[in-house]
PDB file of C-alpha atoms in Angstrom:
ATOM      1  CA  MET P 109       0.000  -0.001  -0.001  1.00 84.00           C
ATOM      2  CA  LEU P 110       2.865   2.371   0.822  1.00 92.00           C
ATOM      3  CA  ASP P 111       4.604   1.591  -2.460  1.00 93.00           C
ATOM      4  CA  ASP P 112       1.389   2.124  -4.429  1.00 96.00           C
ATOM      5  CA  GLU P 113       0.940   5.551  -2.845  1.00 97.00           C
ATOM      6  CA  VAL P 114       4.546   6.521  -3.568  1.00 97.00           C
ATOM      7  CA  ASP P 115       4.239   5.322  -7.171  1.00 98.00           C
ATOM      8  CA  GLN P 116       1.089   7.399  -7.630  1.00 98.00           C
ATOM      9  CA  LEU P 117       2.804  10.419  -6.079  1.00 98.00           C
ATOM     10  CA  ARG P 118       5.747  10.008  -8.442  1.00 98.00           C
ATOM     11  CA  ALA P 119       3.417   9.684 -11.455  1.00 98.00           C
ATOM     12  CA  ALA P 120       1.463  12.810 -10.461  1.00 98.00           C
ATOM     13  CA  GLY P 121       4.755  14.679 -10.197  1.00 98.00           C
ATOM     14  CA  GLU P 122       5.721  13.620 -13.705  1.00 98.00           C
ATOM     15  CA  ARG P 123       2.386  14.848 -15.053  1.00 98.00           C
ATOM     16  CA  PHE P 124       2.893  18.169 -13.252  1.00 97.00           C
ATOM     17  CA  ASP P 125       6.311  18.477 -14.909  1.00 97.00           C
ATOM     18  CA  GLN P 126       4.600  18.061 -18.280  1.00 97.00           C
ATOM     19  CA  GLY P 127       2.470  21.130 -17.601  1.00 93.00           C
ATOM     20  CA  ARG P 128      -0.576  19.702 -15.818  1.00 95.00           C
ATOM     21  CA  LEU P 129      -0.488  22.073 -12.863  1.00 93.00           C
ATOM     22  CA  ASP P 130      -3.759  20.713 -11.471  1.00 93.00           C
ATOM     23  CA  GLU P 131      -1.757  17.633 -10.448  1.00 96.00           C
ATOM     24  CA  ALA P 132      -0.543  19.671  -7.458  1.00 95.00           C
ATOM     25  CA  THR P 133      -3.786  18.834  -5.663  1.00 95.00           C
ATOM     26  CA  THR P 134      -3.297  15.141  -6.475  1.00 97.00           C
ATOM     27  CA  MET P 135       0.248  15.245  -5.116  1.00 98.00           C
ATOM     28  CA  ALA P 136      -0.946  16.990  -1.963  1.00 97.00           C
ATOM     29  CA  ALA P 137      -3.573  14.278  -1.404  1.00 96.00           C
ATOM     30  CA  HIS P 138      -0.961  11.523  -1.751  1.00 97.00           C
ATOM     31  CA  ILE P 139       1.450  13.317   0.598  1.00 98.00           C
ATOM     32  CA  ARG P 140      -1.337  13.777   3.119  1.00 95.00           C
ATOM     33  CA  ARG P 141      -2.166  10.065   3.093  1.00 95.00           C
ATOM     34  CA  LEU P 142       1.495   9.142   3.415  1.00 96.00           C
ATOM     35  CA  VAL P 143       2.543  11.369   6.310  1.00 96.00           C
ATOM     36  CA  HIS P 144      -0.365  13.216   7.974  1.00 94.00           C
ATOM     37  CA  ARG P 145      -1.953  11.610  10.996  1.00 88.00           C
ATOM     38  CA  THR P 146      -5.271  12.523  12.585  1.00 84.00           C
ATOM     39  CA  ASP P 147      -7.363  10.959  15.347  1.00 79.00           C
ATOM     40  CA  ASP P 148      -9.452   9.229  12.678  1.00 80.00           C
ATOM     41  CA  SER P 149      -6.766   8.372  10.135  1.00 82.00           C
ATOM     42  CA  PRO P 150      -3.166   7.298  10.762  1.00 89.00           C
ATOM     43  CA  ALA P 151      -0.497   8.107   8.202  1.00 92.00           C
ATOM     44  CA  LEU P 152       0.525   5.223   5.937  1.00 92.00           C
ATOM     45  CA  ILE P 153       4.103   5.709   7.052  1.00 92.00           C
ATOM     46  CA  ASP P 154       3.001   4.988  10.647  1.00 90.00           C
ATOM     47  CA  GLY P 155       2.067   1.457   9.639  1.00 88.00           C
ATOM     48  CA  LEU P 156       5.760   0.611   9.348  1.00 87.00           C
ATOM     49  CA  GLY P 157       6.235   1.001  13.083  1.00 88.00           C
ATOM     50  CA  LEU P 158       9.440   2.981  12.613  1.00 87.00           C
ATOM     51  CA  GLY P 159       8.461   5.832  14.891  1.00 76.00           C
ATOM     52  CA  GLY P 160      10.951   8.664  14.575  1.00 84.00           C
ATOM     53  CA  ARG P 161      13.618   6.611  12.818  1.00 92.00           C
ATOM     54  CA  LEU P 162      12.628   7.881   9.370  1.00 95.00           C
ATOM     55  CA  THR P 163      14.100  11.274   8.522  1.00 97.00           C
ATOM     56  CA  TRP P 164      13.096  13.632   5.736  1.00 98.00           C
ATOM     57  CA  VAL P 165      15.016  15.354   2.946  1.00 98.00           C
ATOM     58  CA  ASP P 166      15.098  19.124   3.426  1.00 98.00           C
ATOM     59  CA  THR P 167      15.858  21.181   0.310  1.00 97.00           C
ATOM     60  CA  ALA P 168      14.480  24.404   1.779  1.00 96.00           C
ATOM     61  CA  GLY P 169      15.737  25.301   5.217  1.00 96.00           C
ATOM     62  CA  VAL P 170      13.806  28.067   6.962  1.00 96.00           C
ATOM     63  CA  PRO P 171      13.519  31.759   6.017  1.00 94.00           C
ATOM     64  CA  SER P 172      16.212  33.970   7.486  1.00 90.00           C
ATOM     65  CA  PRO P 173      14.984  36.098  10.405  1.00 88.00           C
ATOM     66  CA  LYS P 174      17.347  38.833   9.217  1.00 86.00           C
ATOM     67  CA  THR P 175      15.270  39.642   6.155  1.00 82.00           C
ATOM     68  CA  ALA P 176      11.667  40.779   6.032  1.00 79.00           C
ATOM     69  CA  CYS P 177      11.164  40.200   2.317  1.00 86.00           C
ATOM     70  CA  ALA P 178       8.881  37.521   0.894  1.00 87.00           C
ATOM     71  CA  THR P 179      10.676  34.180   0.613  1.00 91.00           C
ATOM     72  CA  ALA P 180       9.819  30.858  -1.036  1.00 93.00           C
ATOM     73  CA  CYS P 181      12.443  28.399   0.153  1.00 94.00           C
ATOM     74  CA  LEU P 182      11.287  25.375  -1.881  1.00 96.00           C
ATOM     75  CA  THR P 183      11.324  27.045  -5.282  1.00 94.00           C
ATOM     76  CA  LEU P 184      13.350  28.949  -7.838  1.00 92.00           C
ATOM     77  CA  THR P 185      12.143  31.642 -10.211  1.00 87.00           C
ATOM     78  CA  LYS P 186      12.577  31.853 -13.962  1.00 83.00           C
ATOM     79  CA  VAL P 187      11.465  34.190 -16.711  1.00 74.00           C
ATOM     80  CA  SER P 188       8.059  33.076 -17.935  1.00 69.00           C
ATOM     81  CA  PRO P 189       7.822  32.171 -21.637  1.00 66.00           C
ATOM     82  CA  ARG P 190       4.205  33.343 -21.543  1.00 61.00           C
ATOM     83  CA  ALA P 191       4.754  36.950 -20.488  1.00 55.00           C
ATOM     84  CA  ARG P 192       7.640  39.320 -21.122  1.00 59.00           C
ATOM     85  CA  ASN P 193       9.565  40.379 -18.015  1.00 56.00           C
ATOM     86  CA  HIS P 194       7.373  38.173 -15.845  1.00 68.00           C
ATOM     87  CA  ARG P 195       8.936  35.629 -13.513  1.00 75.00           C
ATOM     88  CA  GLU P 196       7.286  32.423 -12.356  1.00 87.00           C
ATOM     89  CA  PHE P 197       8.029  29.953  -9.599  1.00 90.00           C
ATOM     90  CA  VAL P 198       9.397  26.487 -10.400  1.00 93.00           C
ATOM     91  CA  PRO P 199      10.363  23.595  -8.092  1.00 95.00           C
ATOM     92  CA  LYS P 200      14.054  23.144  -7.381  1.00 93.00           C
ATOM     93  CA  MET P 201      13.913  19.356  -7.749  1.00 95.00           C
ATOM     94  CA  GLY P 202      17.535  18.163  -7.468  1.00 92.00           C
ATOM     95  CA  LEU P 203      19.056  21.314  -8.958  1.00 87.00           C
ATOM     96  CA  TYR P 204      19.570  23.126  -5.677  1.00 78.00           C
ATOM     97  CA  PRO P 205      23.032  24.578  -4.966  1.00 75.00           C
ATOM     98  CA  PRO P 206      25.270  22.865  -2.389  1.00 75.00           C
ATOM     99  CA  ALA P 207      25.101  25.928  -0.113  1.00 83.00           C
ATOM    100  CA  PRO P 208      24.085  25.283   3.517  1.00 93.00           C
ATOM    101  CA  ILE P 209      20.560  26.007   4.713  1.00 95.00           C
ATOM    102  CA  ARG P 210      19.295  27.376   8.013  1.00 94.00           C
ATOM    103  CA  THR P 211      17.696  25.070  10.577  1.00 95.00           C
ATOM    104  CA  ARG P 212      14.901  26.007  12.973  1.00 92.00           C
ATOM    105  CA  ASP P 213      17.372  26.377  15.866  1.00 91.00           C
ATOM    106  CA  GLY P 214      19.592  28.772  13.915  1.00 90.00           C
ATOM    107  CA  GLY P 215      22.212  26.236  12.878  1.00 94.00           C
ATOM    108  CA  GLN P 216      23.177  25.193   9.351  1.00 95.00           C
ATOM    109  CA  ILE P 217      23.104  21.897   7.465  1.00 96.00           C
ATOM    110  CA  ASP P 218      23.852  20.901   3.891  1.00 94.00           C
ATOM    111  CA  ARG P 219      20.883  21.372   1.584  1.00 93.00           C
ATOM    112  CA  GLY P 220      19.330  17.969   0.924  1.00 94.00           C
ATOM    113  CA  SER P 221      20.201  16.617   4.382  1.00 95.00           C
ATOM    114  CA  ARG P 222      17.530  14.664   6.241  1.00 97.00           C
ATOM    115  CA  ILE P 223      15.885  16.071   9.371  1.00 97.00           C
ATOM    116  CA  PRO P 224      13.330  14.770  11.916  1.00 96.00           C
ATOM    117  CA  PHE P 225       9.774  14.559  10.635  1.00 96.00           C
ATOM    118  CA  GLU P 226       8.239  17.137  12.990  1.00 96.00           C
ATOM    119  CA  HIS P 227      10.883  19.687  11.972  1.00 97.00           C
ATOM    120  CA  TRP P 228      10.375  18.926   8.280  1.00 98.00           C
ATOM    121  CA  TRP P 229       6.559  19.025   8.497  1.00 98.00           C
ATOM    122  CA  THR P 230       6.261  22.166  10.630  1.00 97.00           C
ATOM    123  CA  ASN P 231       9.248  24.321   9.637  1.00 98.00           C
ATOM    124  CA  PRO P 232       8.235  27.520   7.807  1.00 96.00           C
ATOM    125  CA  VAL P 233       9.148  27.294   4.112  1.00 97.00           C
ATOM    126  CA  ILE P 234       7.319  30.339   2.709  1.00 94.00           C
ATOM    127  CA  ARG P 235       7.086  33.892   4.016  1.00 92.00           C
ATOM    128  CA  ASP P 236       4.576  36.129   2.242  1.00 89.00           C
ATOM    129  CA  VAL P 237       4.710  39.889   1.656  1.00 85.00           C
ATOM    130  CA  ASP P 238       2.972  40.507   4.984  1.00 86.00           C
ATOM    131  CA  GLY P 239       5.564  38.481   6.895  1.00 88.00           C
ATOM    132  CA  THR P 240       3.246  35.527   7.575  1.00 90.00           C
ATOM    133  CA  GLU P 241       5.020  32.175   7.406  1.00 92.00           C
ATOM    134  CA  TYR P 242       3.658  28.872   6.083  1.00 94.00           C
ATOM    135  CA  THR P 243       4.790  25.293   6.628  1.00 96.00           C
ATOM    136  CA  ARG P 244       4.813  22.217   4.427  1.00 98.00           C
ATOM    137  CA  LYS P 245       1.939  20.926   6.544  1.00 96.00           C
ATOM    138  CA  GLN P 246      -0.204  23.999   5.846  1.00 94.00           C
ATOM    139  CA  LEU P 247       0.493  23.901   2.109  1.00 95.00           C
ATOM    140  CA  VAL P 248      -0.275  20.189   1.797  1.00 96.00           C
ATOM    141  CA  LEU P 249      -3.448  20.269   3.893  1.00 94.00           C
ATOM    142  CA  ALA P 250      -4.790  23.323   2.074  1.00 91.00           C
ATOM    143  CA  LEU P 251      -4.229  21.803  -1.383  1.00 92.00           C
ATOM    144  CA  ALA P 252      -5.445  18.340  -0.358  1.00 90.00           C
ATOM    145  CA  SER P 253      -8.724  19.588   1.117  1.00 76.00           C
ATOM    146  CA  ARG P 254     -11.714  17.577  -0.071  1.00 61.00           C
ATOM    147  CA  PRO P 255     -15.457  17.367   0.666  1.00 52.00           C
ATOM    148  CA  GLY P 256     -15.865  16.807   4.382  1.00 51.00           C
ATOM    149  CA  SER P 257     -12.331  17.856   5.242  1.00 51.00           C
ATOM    150  CA  ALA P 258     -13.597  21.228   6.468  1.00 51.00           C
ATOM    151  CA  ARG P 259     -14.569  19.324   9.620  1.00 59.00           C
ATOM    152  CA  ASP P 260     -10.838  18.810  10.271  1.00 67.00           C
ATOM    153  CA  PRO P 261      -9.722  21.959  12.142  1.00 72.00           C
ATOM    154  CA  GLU P 262      -6.147  21.762  10.829  1.00 75.00           C
ATOM    155  CA  THR P 263      -7.268  21.543   7.204  1.00 75.00           C
ATOM    156  CA  TRP P 264      -9.796  24.335   7.690  1.00 69.00           C
ATOM    157  CA  ALA P 265      -7.165  26.580   9.280  1.00 76.00           C
ATOM    158  CA  ALA P 266      -4.605  25.846   6.548  1.00 75.00           C
ATOM    159  CA  SER P 267      -7.070  26.592   3.754  1.00 74.00           C
ATOM    160  CA  ASN P 268      -8.148  29.850   5.379  1.00 77.00           C
ATOM    161  CA  ALA P 269      -4.543  30.925   5.919  1.00 75.00           C
ATOM    162  CA  LEU P 270      -3.698  30.546   2.235  1.00 72.00           C
ATOM    163  CA  ARG P 271      -6.861  32.337   1.138  1.00 72.00           C
ATOM    164  CA  ALA P 272      -6.028  35.250   3.452  1.00 68.00           C
ATOM    165  CA  SER P 273      -2.552  35.756   1.967  1.00 73.00           C
ATOM    166  CA  ALA P 274      -2.177  38.355  -0.776  1.00 63.00           C
ATOM    167  CA  THR P 275       0.881  36.441  -1.999  1.00 64.00           C
ATOM    168  CA  LEU P 276      -0.453  32.891  -1.913  1.00 66.00           C
ATOM    169  CA  SER P 277      -3.904  33.666  -3.300  1.00 58.00           C
ATOM    170  CA  ALA P 278      -2.396  35.403  -6.352  1.00 57.00           C
ATOM    171  CA  PRO P 279      -2.663  33.888  -9.872  1.00 58.00           C
ATOM    172  CA  VAL P 280      -0.942  30.514 -10.189  1.00 56.00           C
ATOM    173  CA  ALA P 281       2.228  31.627 -11.989  1.00 59.00           C
ATOM    174  CA  SER P 282       2.679  34.519  -9.547  1.00 68.00           C
ATOM    175  CA  ASN P 283       2.630  32.495  -6.350  1.00 85.00           C
ATOM    176  CA  PRO P 284       4.865  29.654  -5.153  1.00 92.00           C
ATOM    177  CA  VAL P 285       2.267  27.234  -3.774  1.00 93.00           C
ATOM    178  CA  LEU P 286       1.945  24.730  -6.637  1.00 94.00           C
ATOM    179  CA  ALA P 287       5.690  24.630  -7.310  1.00 96.00           C
ATOM    180  CA  SER P 288       6.274  24.174  -3.575  1.00 97.00           C
ATOM    181  CA  ILE P 289       3.918  21.181  -3.504  1.00 97.00           C
ATOM    182  CA  ARG P 290       5.894  19.654  -6.378  1.00 98.00           C
ATOM    183  CA  GLN P 291       9.116  20.145  -4.426  1.00 98.00           C
ATOM    184  CA  ILE P 292       7.603  18.614  -1.291  1.00 99.00           C
ATOM    185  CA  ALA P 293       6.614  15.580  -3.381  1.00 99.00           C
ATOM    186  CA  TYR P 294      10.215  15.382  -4.601  1.00 99.00           C
ATOM    187  CA  GLU P 295      11.446  15.457  -0.992  1.00 98.00           C
ATOM    188  CA  VAL P 296       9.029  12.707   0.059  1.00 98.00           C
ATOM    189  CA  VAL P 297      10.049  10.403  -2.788  1.00 98.00           C
ATOM    190  CA  GLN P 298      13.743  11.050  -2.130  1.00 98.00           C
ATOM    191  CA  SER P 299      13.312  10.433   1.605  1.00 98.00           C
ATOM    192  CA  ILE P 300      11.663   7.061   1.033  1.00 97.00           C
ATOM    193  CA  THR P 301      14.101   6.062  -1.718  1.00 97.00           C
ATOM    194  CA  GLN P 302      17.135   6.875   0.429  1.00 97.00           C
ATOM    195  CA  GLN P 303      15.778   4.808   3.342  1.00 97.00           C
ATOM    196  CA  ARG P 304      14.460   1.910   1.289  1.00 95.00           C
ATOM    197  CA  THR P 305      16.473  -0.696   3.207  1.00 94.00           C
ATOM    198  CA  LEU P 306      15.159   0.527   6.557  1.00 94.00           C
ATOM    199  CA  ILE P 307      11.580   0.507   5.245  1.00 93.00           C
ATOM    200  CA  ASP P 308      11.898  -2.941   3.668  1.00 92.00           C
ATOM    201  CA  ASP P 309      13.393  -4.375   6.868  1.00 90.00           C
ATOM    202  CA  ALA P 310      10.482  -2.958   8.868  1.00 86.00           C
ATOM    203  CA  ALA P 311       7.945  -4.423   6.441  1.00 76.00           C
ATOM    204  CA  THR P 312       9.469  -7.925   6.335  1.00 73.00           C
ATOM    205  CA  PRO P 313       7.958  -9.220   9.616  1.00 58.00           C
ATOM    206  CA  LEU P 314       4.558  -7.935   8.484  1.00 49.00           C
ATOM    207  CA  ALA P 315       4.866  -9.917   5.261  1.00 47.00           C
ATOM    208  CA  GLY P 316       5.680 -13.057   7.174  1.00 46.00           C
TER     209      GLY P 316
END
């Protein structure tokens, strides 16, 4: 079941890369099922019984407290082919520079290092023009919202937060949300791929 979800996440990412930007919501739904736990629904990753042993690839770091400007740590910008002098956000994928990134406690690690899940899930990765910060968790829950999910307070709060942001409610090419979801999907796939032996070893007793 875990492998099926990861395969579907990878396939949705490939479709996004081909220009189907609506696949961001599909990716968010797969990420939610893989890692987000609620009282009613455990995360698929919890079924492995690995607890905190799995760590998660961080290509973003956290925004610097020394700057007040808007920041999108999971993405790059490029000149849009659709509009002269207009820049659009794109996921970094594996093309991030080897420069160190800031951790939540003010330290530095190499970009692409793995960090504990709670840090990865709840670190701020976007700061909008008003200075409000958003986490991977907020982005994923907001994009993965579905009928009935409004009853989940965390999903409701995440969706409202994005709608309230002048930056993140802007037209698609002008805001970093969809590209950030693609990068989060990349991080999830890389995290699971890099720890495949650990995951397979945990699953072996279940298979027997």
